[in-house]
GROMACS .gro file of C-alpha atoms in nm:
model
  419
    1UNK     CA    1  11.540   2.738  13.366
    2UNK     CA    2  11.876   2.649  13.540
    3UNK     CA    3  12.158   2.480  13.354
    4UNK     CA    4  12.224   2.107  13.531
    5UNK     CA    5  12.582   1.997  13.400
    6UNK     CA    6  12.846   1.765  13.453
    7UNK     CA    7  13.163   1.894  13.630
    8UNK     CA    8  13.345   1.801  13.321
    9UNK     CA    9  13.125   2.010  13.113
   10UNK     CA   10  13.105   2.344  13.349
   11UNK     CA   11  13.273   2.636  13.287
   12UNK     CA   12  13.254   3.005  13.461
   13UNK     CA   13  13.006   3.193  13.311
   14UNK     CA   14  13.291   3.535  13.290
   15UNK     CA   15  13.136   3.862  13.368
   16UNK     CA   16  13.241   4.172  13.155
   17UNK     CA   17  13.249   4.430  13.419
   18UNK     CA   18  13.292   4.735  13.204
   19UNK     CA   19  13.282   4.879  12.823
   20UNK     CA   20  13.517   5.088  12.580
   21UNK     CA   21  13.188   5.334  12.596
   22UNK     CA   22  13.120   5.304  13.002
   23UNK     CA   23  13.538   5.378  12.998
   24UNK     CA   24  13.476   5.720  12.776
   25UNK     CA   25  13.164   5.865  12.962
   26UNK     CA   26  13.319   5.779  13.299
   27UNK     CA   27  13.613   5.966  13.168
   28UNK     CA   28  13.426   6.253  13.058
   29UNK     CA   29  13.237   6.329  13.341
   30UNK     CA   30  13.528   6.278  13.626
   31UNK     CA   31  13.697   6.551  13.452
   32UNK     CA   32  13.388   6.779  13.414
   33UNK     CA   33  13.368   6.758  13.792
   34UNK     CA   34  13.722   6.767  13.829
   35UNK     CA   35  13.673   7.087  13.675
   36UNK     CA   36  13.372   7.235  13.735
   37UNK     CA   37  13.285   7.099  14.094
   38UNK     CA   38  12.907   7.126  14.265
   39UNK     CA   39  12.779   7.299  13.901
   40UNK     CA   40  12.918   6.967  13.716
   41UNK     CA   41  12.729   6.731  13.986
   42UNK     CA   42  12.443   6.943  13.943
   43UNK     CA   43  12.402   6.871  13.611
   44UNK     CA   44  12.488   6.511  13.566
   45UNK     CA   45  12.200   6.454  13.875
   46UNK     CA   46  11.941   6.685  13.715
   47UNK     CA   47  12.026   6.442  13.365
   48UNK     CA   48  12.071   6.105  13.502
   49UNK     CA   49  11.849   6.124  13.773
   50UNK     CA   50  11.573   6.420  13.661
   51UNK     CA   51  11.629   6.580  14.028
   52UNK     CA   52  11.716   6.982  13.987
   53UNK     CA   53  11.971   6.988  14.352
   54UNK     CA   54  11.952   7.357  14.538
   55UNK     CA   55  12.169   7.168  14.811
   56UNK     CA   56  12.405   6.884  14.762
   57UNK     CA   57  12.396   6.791  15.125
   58UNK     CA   58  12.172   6.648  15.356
   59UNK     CA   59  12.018   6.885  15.621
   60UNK     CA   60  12.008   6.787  16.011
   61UNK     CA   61  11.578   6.855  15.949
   62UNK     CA   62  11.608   6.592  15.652
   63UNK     CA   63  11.809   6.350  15.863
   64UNK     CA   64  11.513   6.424  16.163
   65UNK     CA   65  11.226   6.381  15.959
   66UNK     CA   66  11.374   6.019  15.819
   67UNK     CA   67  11.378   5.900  16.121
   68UNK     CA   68  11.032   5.982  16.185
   69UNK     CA   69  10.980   5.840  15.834
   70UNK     CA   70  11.111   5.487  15.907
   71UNK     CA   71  10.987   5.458  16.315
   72UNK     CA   72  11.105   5.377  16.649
   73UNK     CA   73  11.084   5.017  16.565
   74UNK     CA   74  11.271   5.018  16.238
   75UNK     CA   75  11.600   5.226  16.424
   76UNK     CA   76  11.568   4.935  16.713
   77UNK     CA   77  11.649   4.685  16.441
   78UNK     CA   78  11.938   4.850  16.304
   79UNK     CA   79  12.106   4.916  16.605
   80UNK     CA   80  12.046   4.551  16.663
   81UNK     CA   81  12.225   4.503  16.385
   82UNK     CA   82  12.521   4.748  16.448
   83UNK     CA   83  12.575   4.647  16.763
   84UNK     CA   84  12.649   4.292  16.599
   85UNK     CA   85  12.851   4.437  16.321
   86UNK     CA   86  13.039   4.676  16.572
   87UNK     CA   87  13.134   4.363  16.789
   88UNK     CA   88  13.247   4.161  16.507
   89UNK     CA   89  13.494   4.445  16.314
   90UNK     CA   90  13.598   4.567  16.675
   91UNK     CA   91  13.835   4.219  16.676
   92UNK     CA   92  14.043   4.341  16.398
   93UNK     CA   93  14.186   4.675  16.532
   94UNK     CA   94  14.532   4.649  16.499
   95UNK     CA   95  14.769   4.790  16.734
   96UNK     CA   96  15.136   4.922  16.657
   97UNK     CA   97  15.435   4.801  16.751
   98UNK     CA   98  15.779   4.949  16.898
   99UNK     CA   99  16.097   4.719  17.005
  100UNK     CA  100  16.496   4.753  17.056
  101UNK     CA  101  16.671   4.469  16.871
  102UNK     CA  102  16.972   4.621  16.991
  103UNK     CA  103  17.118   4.924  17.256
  104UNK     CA  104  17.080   5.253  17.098
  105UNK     CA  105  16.837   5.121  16.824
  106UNK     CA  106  16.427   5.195  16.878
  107UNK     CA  107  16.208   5.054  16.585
  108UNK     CA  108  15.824   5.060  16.497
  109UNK     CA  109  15.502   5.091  16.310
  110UNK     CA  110  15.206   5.269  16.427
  111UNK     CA  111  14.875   5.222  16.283
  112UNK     CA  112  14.681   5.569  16.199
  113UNK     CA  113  14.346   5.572  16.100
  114UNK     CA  114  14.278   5.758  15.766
  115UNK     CA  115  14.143   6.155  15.815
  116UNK     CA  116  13.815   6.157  15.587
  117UNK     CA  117  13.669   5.836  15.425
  118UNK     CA  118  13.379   5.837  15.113
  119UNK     CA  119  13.143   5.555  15.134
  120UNK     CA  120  12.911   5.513  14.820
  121UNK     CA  121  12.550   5.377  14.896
  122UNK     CA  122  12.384   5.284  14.583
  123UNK     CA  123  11.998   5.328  14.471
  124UNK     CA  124  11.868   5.244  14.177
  125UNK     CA  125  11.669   4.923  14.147
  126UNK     CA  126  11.723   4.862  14.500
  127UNK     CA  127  11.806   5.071  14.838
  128UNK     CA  128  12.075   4.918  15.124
  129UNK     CA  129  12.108   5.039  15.406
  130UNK     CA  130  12.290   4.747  15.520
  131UNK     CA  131  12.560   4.866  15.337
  132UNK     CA  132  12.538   5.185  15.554
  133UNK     CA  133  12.623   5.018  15.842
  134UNK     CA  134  12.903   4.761  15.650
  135UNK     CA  135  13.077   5.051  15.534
  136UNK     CA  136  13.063   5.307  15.821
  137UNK     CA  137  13.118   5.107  16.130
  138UNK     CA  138  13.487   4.964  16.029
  139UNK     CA  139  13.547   5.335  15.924
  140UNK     CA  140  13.439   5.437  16.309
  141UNK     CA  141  13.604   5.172  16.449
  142UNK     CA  142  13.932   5.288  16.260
  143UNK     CA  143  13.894   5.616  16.446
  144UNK     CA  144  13.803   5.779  16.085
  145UNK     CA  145  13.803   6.178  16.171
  146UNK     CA  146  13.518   6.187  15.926
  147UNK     CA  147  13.295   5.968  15.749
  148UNK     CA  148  13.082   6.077  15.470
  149UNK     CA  149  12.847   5.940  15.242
  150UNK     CA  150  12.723   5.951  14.860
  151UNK     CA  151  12.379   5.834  14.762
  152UNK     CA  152  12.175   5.922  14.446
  153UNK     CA  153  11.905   6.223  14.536
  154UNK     CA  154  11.596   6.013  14.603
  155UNK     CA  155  11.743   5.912  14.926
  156UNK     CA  156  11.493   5.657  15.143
  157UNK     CA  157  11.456   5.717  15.461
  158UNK     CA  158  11.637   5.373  15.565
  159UNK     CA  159  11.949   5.466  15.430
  160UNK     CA  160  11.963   5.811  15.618
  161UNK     CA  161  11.879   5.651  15.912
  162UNK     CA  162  12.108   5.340  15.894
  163UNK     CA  163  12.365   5.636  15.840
  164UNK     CA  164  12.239   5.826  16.152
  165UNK     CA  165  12.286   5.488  16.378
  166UNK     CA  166  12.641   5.439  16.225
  167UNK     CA  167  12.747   5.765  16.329
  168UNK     CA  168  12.836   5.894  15.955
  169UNK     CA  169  12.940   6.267  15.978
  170UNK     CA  170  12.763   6.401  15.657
  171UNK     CA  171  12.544   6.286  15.381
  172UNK     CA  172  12.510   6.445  14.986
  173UNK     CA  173  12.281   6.360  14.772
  174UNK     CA  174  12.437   6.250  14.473
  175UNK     CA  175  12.509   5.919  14.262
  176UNK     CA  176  12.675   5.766  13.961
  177UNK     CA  177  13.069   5.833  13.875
  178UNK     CA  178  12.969   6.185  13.927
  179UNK     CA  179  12.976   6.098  14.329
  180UNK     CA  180  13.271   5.907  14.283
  181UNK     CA  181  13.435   6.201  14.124
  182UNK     CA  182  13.328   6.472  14.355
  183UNK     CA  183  13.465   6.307  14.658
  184UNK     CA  184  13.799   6.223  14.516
  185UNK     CA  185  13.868   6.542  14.415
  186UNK     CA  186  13.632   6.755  14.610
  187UNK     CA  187  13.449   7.027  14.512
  188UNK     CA  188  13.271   7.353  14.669
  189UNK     CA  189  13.014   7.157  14.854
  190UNK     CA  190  13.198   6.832  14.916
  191UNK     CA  191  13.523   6.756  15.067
  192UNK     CA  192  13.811   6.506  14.931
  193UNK     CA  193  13.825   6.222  15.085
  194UNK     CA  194  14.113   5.981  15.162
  195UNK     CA  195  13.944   5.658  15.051
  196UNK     CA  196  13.639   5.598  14.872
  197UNK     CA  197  13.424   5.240  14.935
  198UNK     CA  198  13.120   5.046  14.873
  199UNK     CA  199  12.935   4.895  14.596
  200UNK     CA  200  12.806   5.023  14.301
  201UNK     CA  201  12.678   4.991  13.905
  202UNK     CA  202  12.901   4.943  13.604
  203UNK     CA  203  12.971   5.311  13.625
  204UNK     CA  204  13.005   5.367  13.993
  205UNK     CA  205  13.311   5.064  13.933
  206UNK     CA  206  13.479   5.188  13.652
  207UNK     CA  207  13.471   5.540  13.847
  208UNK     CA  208  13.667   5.389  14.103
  209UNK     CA  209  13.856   5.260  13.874
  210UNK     CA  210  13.989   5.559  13.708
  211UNK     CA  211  14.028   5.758  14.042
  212UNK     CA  212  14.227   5.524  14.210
  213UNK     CA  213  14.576   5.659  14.265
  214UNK     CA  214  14.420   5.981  14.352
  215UNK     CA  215  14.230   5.816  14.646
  216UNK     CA  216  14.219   5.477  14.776
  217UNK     CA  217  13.920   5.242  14.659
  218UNK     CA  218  13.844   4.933  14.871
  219UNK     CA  219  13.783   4.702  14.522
  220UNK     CA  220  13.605   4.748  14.226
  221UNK     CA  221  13.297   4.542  14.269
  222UNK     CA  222  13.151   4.275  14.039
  223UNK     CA  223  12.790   4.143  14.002
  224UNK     CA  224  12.727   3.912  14.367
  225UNK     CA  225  12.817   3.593  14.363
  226UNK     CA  226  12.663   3.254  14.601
  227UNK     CA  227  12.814   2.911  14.548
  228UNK     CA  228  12.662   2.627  14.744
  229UNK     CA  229  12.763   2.285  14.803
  230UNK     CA  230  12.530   2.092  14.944
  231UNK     CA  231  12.469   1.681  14.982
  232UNK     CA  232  12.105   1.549  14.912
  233UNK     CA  233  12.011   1.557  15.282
  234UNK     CA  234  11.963   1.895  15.224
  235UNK     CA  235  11.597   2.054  15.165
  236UNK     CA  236  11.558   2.178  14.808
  237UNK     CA  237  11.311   2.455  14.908
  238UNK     CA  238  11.631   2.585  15.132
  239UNK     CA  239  11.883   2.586  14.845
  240UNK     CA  240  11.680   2.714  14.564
  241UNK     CA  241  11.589   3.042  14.832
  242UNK     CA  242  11.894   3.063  14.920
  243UNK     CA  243  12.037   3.073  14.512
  244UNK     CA  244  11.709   3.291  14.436
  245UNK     CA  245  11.841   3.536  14.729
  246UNK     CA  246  12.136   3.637  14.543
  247UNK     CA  247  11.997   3.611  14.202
  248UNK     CA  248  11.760   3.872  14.282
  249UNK     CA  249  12.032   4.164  14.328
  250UNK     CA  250  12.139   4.169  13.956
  251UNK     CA  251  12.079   3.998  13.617
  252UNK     CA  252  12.445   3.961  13.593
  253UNK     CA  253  12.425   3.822  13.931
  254UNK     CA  254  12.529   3.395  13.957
  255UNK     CA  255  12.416   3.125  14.183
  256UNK     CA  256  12.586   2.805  14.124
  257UNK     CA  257  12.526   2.458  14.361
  258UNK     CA  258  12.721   2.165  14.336
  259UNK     CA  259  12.591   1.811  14.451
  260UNK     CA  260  12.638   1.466  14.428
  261UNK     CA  261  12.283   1.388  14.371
  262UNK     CA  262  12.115   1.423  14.092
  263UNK     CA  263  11.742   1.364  14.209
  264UNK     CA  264  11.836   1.643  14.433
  265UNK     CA  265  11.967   1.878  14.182
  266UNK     CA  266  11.636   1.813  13.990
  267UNK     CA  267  11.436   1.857  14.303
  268UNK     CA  268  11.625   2.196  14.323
  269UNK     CA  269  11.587   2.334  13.981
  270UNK     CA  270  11.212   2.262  14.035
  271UNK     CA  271  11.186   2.446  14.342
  272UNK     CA  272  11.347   2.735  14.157
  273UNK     CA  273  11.099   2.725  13.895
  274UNK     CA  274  10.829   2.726  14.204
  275UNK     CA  275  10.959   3.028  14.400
  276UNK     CA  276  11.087   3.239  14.116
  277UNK     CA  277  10.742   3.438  13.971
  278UNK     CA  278  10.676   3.488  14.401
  279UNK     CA  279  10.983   3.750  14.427
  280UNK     CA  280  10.908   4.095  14.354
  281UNK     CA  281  11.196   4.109  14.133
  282UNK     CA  282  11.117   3.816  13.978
  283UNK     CA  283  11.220   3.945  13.627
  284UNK     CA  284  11.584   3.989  13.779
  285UNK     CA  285  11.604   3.694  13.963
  286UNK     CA  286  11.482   3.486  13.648
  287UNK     CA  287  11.719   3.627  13.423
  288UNK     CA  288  12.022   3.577  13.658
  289UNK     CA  289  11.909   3.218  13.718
  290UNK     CA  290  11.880   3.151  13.319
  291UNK     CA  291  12.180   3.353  13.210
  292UNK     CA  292  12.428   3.288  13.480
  293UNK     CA  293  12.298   3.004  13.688
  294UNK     CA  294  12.409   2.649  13.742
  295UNK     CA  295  12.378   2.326  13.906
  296UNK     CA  296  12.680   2.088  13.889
  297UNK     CA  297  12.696   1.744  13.944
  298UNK     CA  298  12.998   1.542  14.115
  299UNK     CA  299  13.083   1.196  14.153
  300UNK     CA  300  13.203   1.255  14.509
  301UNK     CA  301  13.129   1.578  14.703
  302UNK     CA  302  13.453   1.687  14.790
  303UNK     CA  303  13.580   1.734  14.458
  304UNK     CA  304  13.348   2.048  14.473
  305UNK     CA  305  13.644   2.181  14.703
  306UNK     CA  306  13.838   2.221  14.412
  307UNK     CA  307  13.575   2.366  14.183
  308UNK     CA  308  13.530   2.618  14.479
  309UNK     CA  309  13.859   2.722  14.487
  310UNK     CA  310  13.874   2.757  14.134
  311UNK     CA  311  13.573   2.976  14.113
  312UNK     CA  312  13.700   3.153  14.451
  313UNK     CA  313  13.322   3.293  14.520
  314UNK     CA  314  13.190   3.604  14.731
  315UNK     CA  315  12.984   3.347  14.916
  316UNK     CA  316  13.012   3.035  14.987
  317UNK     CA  317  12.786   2.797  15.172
  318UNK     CA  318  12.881   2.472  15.309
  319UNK     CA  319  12.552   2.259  15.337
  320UNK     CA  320  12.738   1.968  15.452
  321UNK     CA  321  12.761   1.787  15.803
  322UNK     CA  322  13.020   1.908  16.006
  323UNK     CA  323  13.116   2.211  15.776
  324UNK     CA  324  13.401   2.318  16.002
  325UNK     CA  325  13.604   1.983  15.873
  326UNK     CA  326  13.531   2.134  15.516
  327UNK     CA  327  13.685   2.462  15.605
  328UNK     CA  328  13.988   2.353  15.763
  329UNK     CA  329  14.076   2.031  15.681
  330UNK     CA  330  13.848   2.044  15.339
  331UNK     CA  331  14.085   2.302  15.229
  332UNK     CA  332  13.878   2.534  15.158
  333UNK     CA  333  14.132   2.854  15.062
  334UNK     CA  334  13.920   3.120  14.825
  335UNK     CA  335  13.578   3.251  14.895
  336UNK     CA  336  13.468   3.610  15.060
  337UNK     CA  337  13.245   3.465  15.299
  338UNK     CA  338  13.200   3.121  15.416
  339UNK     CA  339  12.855   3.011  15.529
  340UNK     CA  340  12.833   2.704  15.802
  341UNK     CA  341  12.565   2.452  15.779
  342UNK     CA  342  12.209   2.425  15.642
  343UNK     CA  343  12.090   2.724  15.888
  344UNK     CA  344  12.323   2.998  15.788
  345UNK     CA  345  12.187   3.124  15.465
  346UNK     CA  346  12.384   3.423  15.298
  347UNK     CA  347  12.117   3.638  15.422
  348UNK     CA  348  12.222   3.596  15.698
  349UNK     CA  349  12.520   3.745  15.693
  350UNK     CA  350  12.413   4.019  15.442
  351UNK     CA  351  12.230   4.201  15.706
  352UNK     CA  352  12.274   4.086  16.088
  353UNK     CA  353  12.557   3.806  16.153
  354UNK     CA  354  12.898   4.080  16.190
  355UNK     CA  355  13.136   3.997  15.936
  356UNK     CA  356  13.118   4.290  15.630
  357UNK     CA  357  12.924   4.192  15.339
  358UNK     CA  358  13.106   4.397  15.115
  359UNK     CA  359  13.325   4.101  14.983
  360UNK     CA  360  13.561   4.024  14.648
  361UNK     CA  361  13.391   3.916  14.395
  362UNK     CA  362  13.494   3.781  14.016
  363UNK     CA  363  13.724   3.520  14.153
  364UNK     CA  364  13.943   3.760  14.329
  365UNK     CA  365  13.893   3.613  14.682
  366UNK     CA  366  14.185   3.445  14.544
  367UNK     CA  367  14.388   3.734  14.636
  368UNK     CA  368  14.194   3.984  14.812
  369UNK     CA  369  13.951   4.019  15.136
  370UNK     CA  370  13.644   4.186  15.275
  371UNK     CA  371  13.610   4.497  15.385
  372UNK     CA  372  13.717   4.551  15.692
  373UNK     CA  373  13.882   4.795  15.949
  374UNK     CA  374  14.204   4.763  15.757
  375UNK     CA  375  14.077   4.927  15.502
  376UNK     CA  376  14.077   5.251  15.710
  377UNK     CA  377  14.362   5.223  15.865
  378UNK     CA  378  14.730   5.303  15.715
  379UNK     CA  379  15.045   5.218  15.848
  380UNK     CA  380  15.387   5.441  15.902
  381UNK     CA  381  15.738   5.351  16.066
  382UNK     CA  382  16.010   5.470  16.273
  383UNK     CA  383  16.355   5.419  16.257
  384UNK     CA  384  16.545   5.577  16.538
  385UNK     CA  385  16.995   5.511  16.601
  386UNK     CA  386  17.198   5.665  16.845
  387UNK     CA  387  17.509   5.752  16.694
  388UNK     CA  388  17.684   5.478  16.843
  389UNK     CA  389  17.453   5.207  16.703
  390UNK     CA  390  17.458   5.409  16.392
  391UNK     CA  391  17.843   5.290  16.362
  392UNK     CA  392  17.820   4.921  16.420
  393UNK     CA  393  17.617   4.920  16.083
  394UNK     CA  394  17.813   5.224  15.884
  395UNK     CA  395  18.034   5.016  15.688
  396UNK     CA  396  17.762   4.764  15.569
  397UNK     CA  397  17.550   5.107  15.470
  398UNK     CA  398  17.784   5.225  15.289
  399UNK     CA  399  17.918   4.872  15.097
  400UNK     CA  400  17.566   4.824  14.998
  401UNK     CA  401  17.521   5.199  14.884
  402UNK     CA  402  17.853   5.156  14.681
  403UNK     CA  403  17.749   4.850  14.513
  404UNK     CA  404  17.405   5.007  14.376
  405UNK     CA  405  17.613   5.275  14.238
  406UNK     CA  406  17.467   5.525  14.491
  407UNK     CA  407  17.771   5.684  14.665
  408UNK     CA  408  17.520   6.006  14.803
  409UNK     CA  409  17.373   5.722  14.998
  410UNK     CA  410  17.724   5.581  15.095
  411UNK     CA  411  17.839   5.951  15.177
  412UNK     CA  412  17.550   6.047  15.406
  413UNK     CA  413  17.671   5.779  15.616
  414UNK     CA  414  18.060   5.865  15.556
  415UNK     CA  415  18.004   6.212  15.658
  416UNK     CA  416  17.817   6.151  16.026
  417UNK     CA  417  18.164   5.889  16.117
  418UNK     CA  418  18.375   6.076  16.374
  419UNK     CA  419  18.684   6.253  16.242
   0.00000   0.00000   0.00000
C-alpha cells in the first residue's frame, strides 16, 4: 500500500541507476563488438535474447508485411499522432545567424543538422512505438541525412510501423548494450552513427554511458517519474490512474502526490488499492506503488512548489485551478513536462499531445531538457576580417597573446601587419 507522510517526514526515495557488475559486463561486451562487429552482436542476441540472427537488418518485405500485421486503422492513428508531434517539434528549428558589427568584419553561426542519428527502441516487458515517433520526428525535422533504429529481434509490428510513418531510414534487429555498441562504433552490417537516443534498461543506460565521447547520447535515462499536486476538489479515481499510469512502466518507477487534504489522500490511496489488481501489469505497478510511492501532506498547497522543485520530476501535473498561475507566477522552475489541469493526464502527452516524452529524469530537470530537435542539430561559426579591420584589433591580439605567454599567437598577428 502507498506511504501517506508528512512533508516534514518525506524524503526521495534515490534510485541506483547502475552496478559495479552492470559497469563490467557493459564493458565487456562494448569492446567485444568494438572488436568483433555483426559476429559479436550475433552472439550476445542469440544469448540474451535466444534468437539465432542470419540478417541484422530489417527487410523492405518485413517492414510490408508489419504493416499488414497492425492494419489500415492502426497506421491512421499514428499518423494522427505524428502529425501532432511533427507540428509541435517543427517550432523549435533554429535558424543561423550572420551580422557585421563593424566594416570589413562578417560574423556567424549556422546550425547543421547531424549526418546519421541511432535511436534505441526498447522491448522487453513492454513495446513503444511512441517512442518511435518521439525519437525520429525531431531527428527529421533536424534534416538528419539518416535515421536508424535499434530494437531487440522480436520486433512487433507497431514499432516497425510507427518507424515506417516517421520516415526512419533503416531498422536492425538488435537490443541491449550490444545495440548501443554496434551503432557507436559500427560494424559490417551497421553504420556509426553521430548520436545515439532513446530510452532503455539498466544496461542500455550504462551503455550510453560508457560510449559517450565517442558519440553523442541525448541522457542516460532513469526509471519514469509522475509527481502530482492536486487540491481535494480533485476526483481520487483520476489521481490514483493517473499515479498507477506511470507506476506500471517499471518497479523502480515513482508516483508521488502532494495535497492538502488528508480525507483526500486517503480517498486516493484507496482508489489505488481498487484499480491496482485491474492492470495487466499489476505485479509492476504494485511494486512501484509500495516501494517507491508516496502521498504527502501540506499545510498549504503551494508549499508543494518547493517540494517540486526539489524533486525536479519528469512529469509533473498541476491539478489545481488555474494551473497557468502555478507555472508562471507559482514558480514552478524544474520538471520535464508540465501537465495543466485535471484533464491533461501524463498519458496524454506520452502518446498524442506534441511535446517529446523522452524527458530528464532523477532530478536532473534541474539542469537538463527533453528531447528535442536540438538534440540533432550542432552548431559551427564563422569569423571572417578584411585586412583592414584585422588592424584596428592587432595590437589588442597580440597584448592578450603576450600576456598568456603565447607569443606564436601574438606573432601570427605580428607577421600579417604591413611592413
Amino acid at each position: 500500500m502507498i506511504k501517506i507522510v508528512e512533508a516534514k517526514d518525506f524524503s526521495r526515495v534515490d534510485i541506483k541507476a547502475s552496478s559495479p557488475d552492470i559497469t563490467k559486463t557493459v564493458s565487456g561486451i562494448i569492446e567485444s563488438v568494438r572488436l568483433r562487429g555483426d559476429e559479436a552482436v550475433r552472439e550476445y542476441e542469440e544469448r540474451f535474447d535466444g534468437v539465432k540472427l542470419s540478417s541484422l537488418e530489417v527487410s523492405p518485405e518485413d517492414i510490408e508485411k508489419a504493416l499488414r500485421a497492425v492494419g489500415s486503422e492502426y497506421v491512421a492513428m499514428l499518423e494522427r499522432a505524428a502529425k501532432n508531434i511533427h507540428a509541435f517539434h517543427s517550432k523549435q528549428r533554429r535558424n543561423g545567424f550572420m551580422f557585421s558589427p563593424q566594416d570589413g568584419v562578417i560574423l556567424g553561426q549556422r546550425v547543421i543538422p547531424l549526418e546519421r542519428v541511432g535511436l534505441y527502441v526498447p522491448g522487453g516487458t513492454a513495446s513503444y512505438p511512441s517512442s518511435v515517433l518521439m525519437n525520429a520526428i525531431p531527428a527529421k525535422i533536424a534534416g538528419c541525412d539518416e535515421v536508424i533504429i535499434a530494437t531487440p529481434p522480436a520486433i512487433r509490428p507497431e514499432i516497425t510501423a510507427a518507424a515506417h510513418v516517421a520516415g526512419v531510414s533503416r531498422i536492425f534487429r538488435m537490443g541491449g548494450a550490444q545495440a548501443v555498441a554496434a551503432m557507436a562504433y559500427g560494424t559490417e552490417s551497421v553504420p556509426r552513427v553521430d548520436k545515439i537516443t532513446g530510452p532503455g534498461n539498466a544496461y542500455v543506460a550504462e551503455a550510453k554511458r560508457q560510449v559517450f565521447g565517442r558519440v553523442a547520447i541525448d541522457m542516460i535515462a532513469g526509471p519514469s517519474e509522475i509527481l502530482i499536486i492536486a487540491d481535494g476538489n480533485n476526483d481520487p479515481k483520476h489521481i490514483a490512474a493517473d499515479m498507477l499510469a506511470q507506476s506500471e512502466h517499471d518497479r523502480l518507477a515513482s508516483a508521488i502526490l502532494i495535497t492538502d487534504d488528508r480525507n483526500f489522500a486517503q480517498k486516493v490511496s484507496g482508489e489505488i488499492e481498487a484499480q491496482v489488481m485491474g492492470l495487466i501489469r499489476h505485479d509492476i505497478a504494485r511494486a512501484s506503488i509500495d516501494d517507491n510511492g508516496r502521498i504527502i501532506i501540506v499545510g498549504e498547497l503551494k508549499e508543494a512548489v518547493k517540494i517540486a522543485n526539489d524533486i525536479a520530476p519528469e512529469h509533473l501535473e498541476l491539478c489545481v485551478p488555474d494551473p497557468f498561475t502555478w507555472l508562471t507566477e507559482g514558480r514552478i522552475r524544474n520538471a520535464g513536462s508540465v501537465f495543466l489541469g485535471a484533464h491533461s493526464p501524463e498519458a496524454l502527452g506520452d502518446y498524442f499531445a506534441g511535446p517529446n516524452h523522452t524527458l530528464p529524469t532523477m532530478g536532473t530537470a534541474r539542469f537538463s531538457s527533453p528531447l528535442s530537435v536540438d538534440d540533432f542539430v550542432k552548431t559551427s561559426q564563422y569569423i571572417y576580417y578584411t585586412p583592414e579591420a584585422l588592424m584596428t584589433v592587432a595590437g589588442d591580439i597580440e597584448n592578450f597573446a603576450q600576456s598568456e605567454g603565447l607569443t606564436g599567437h601574438a606573432n601570427s598577428i605580428t607577421v600579417r601587419r604591413p611592413s
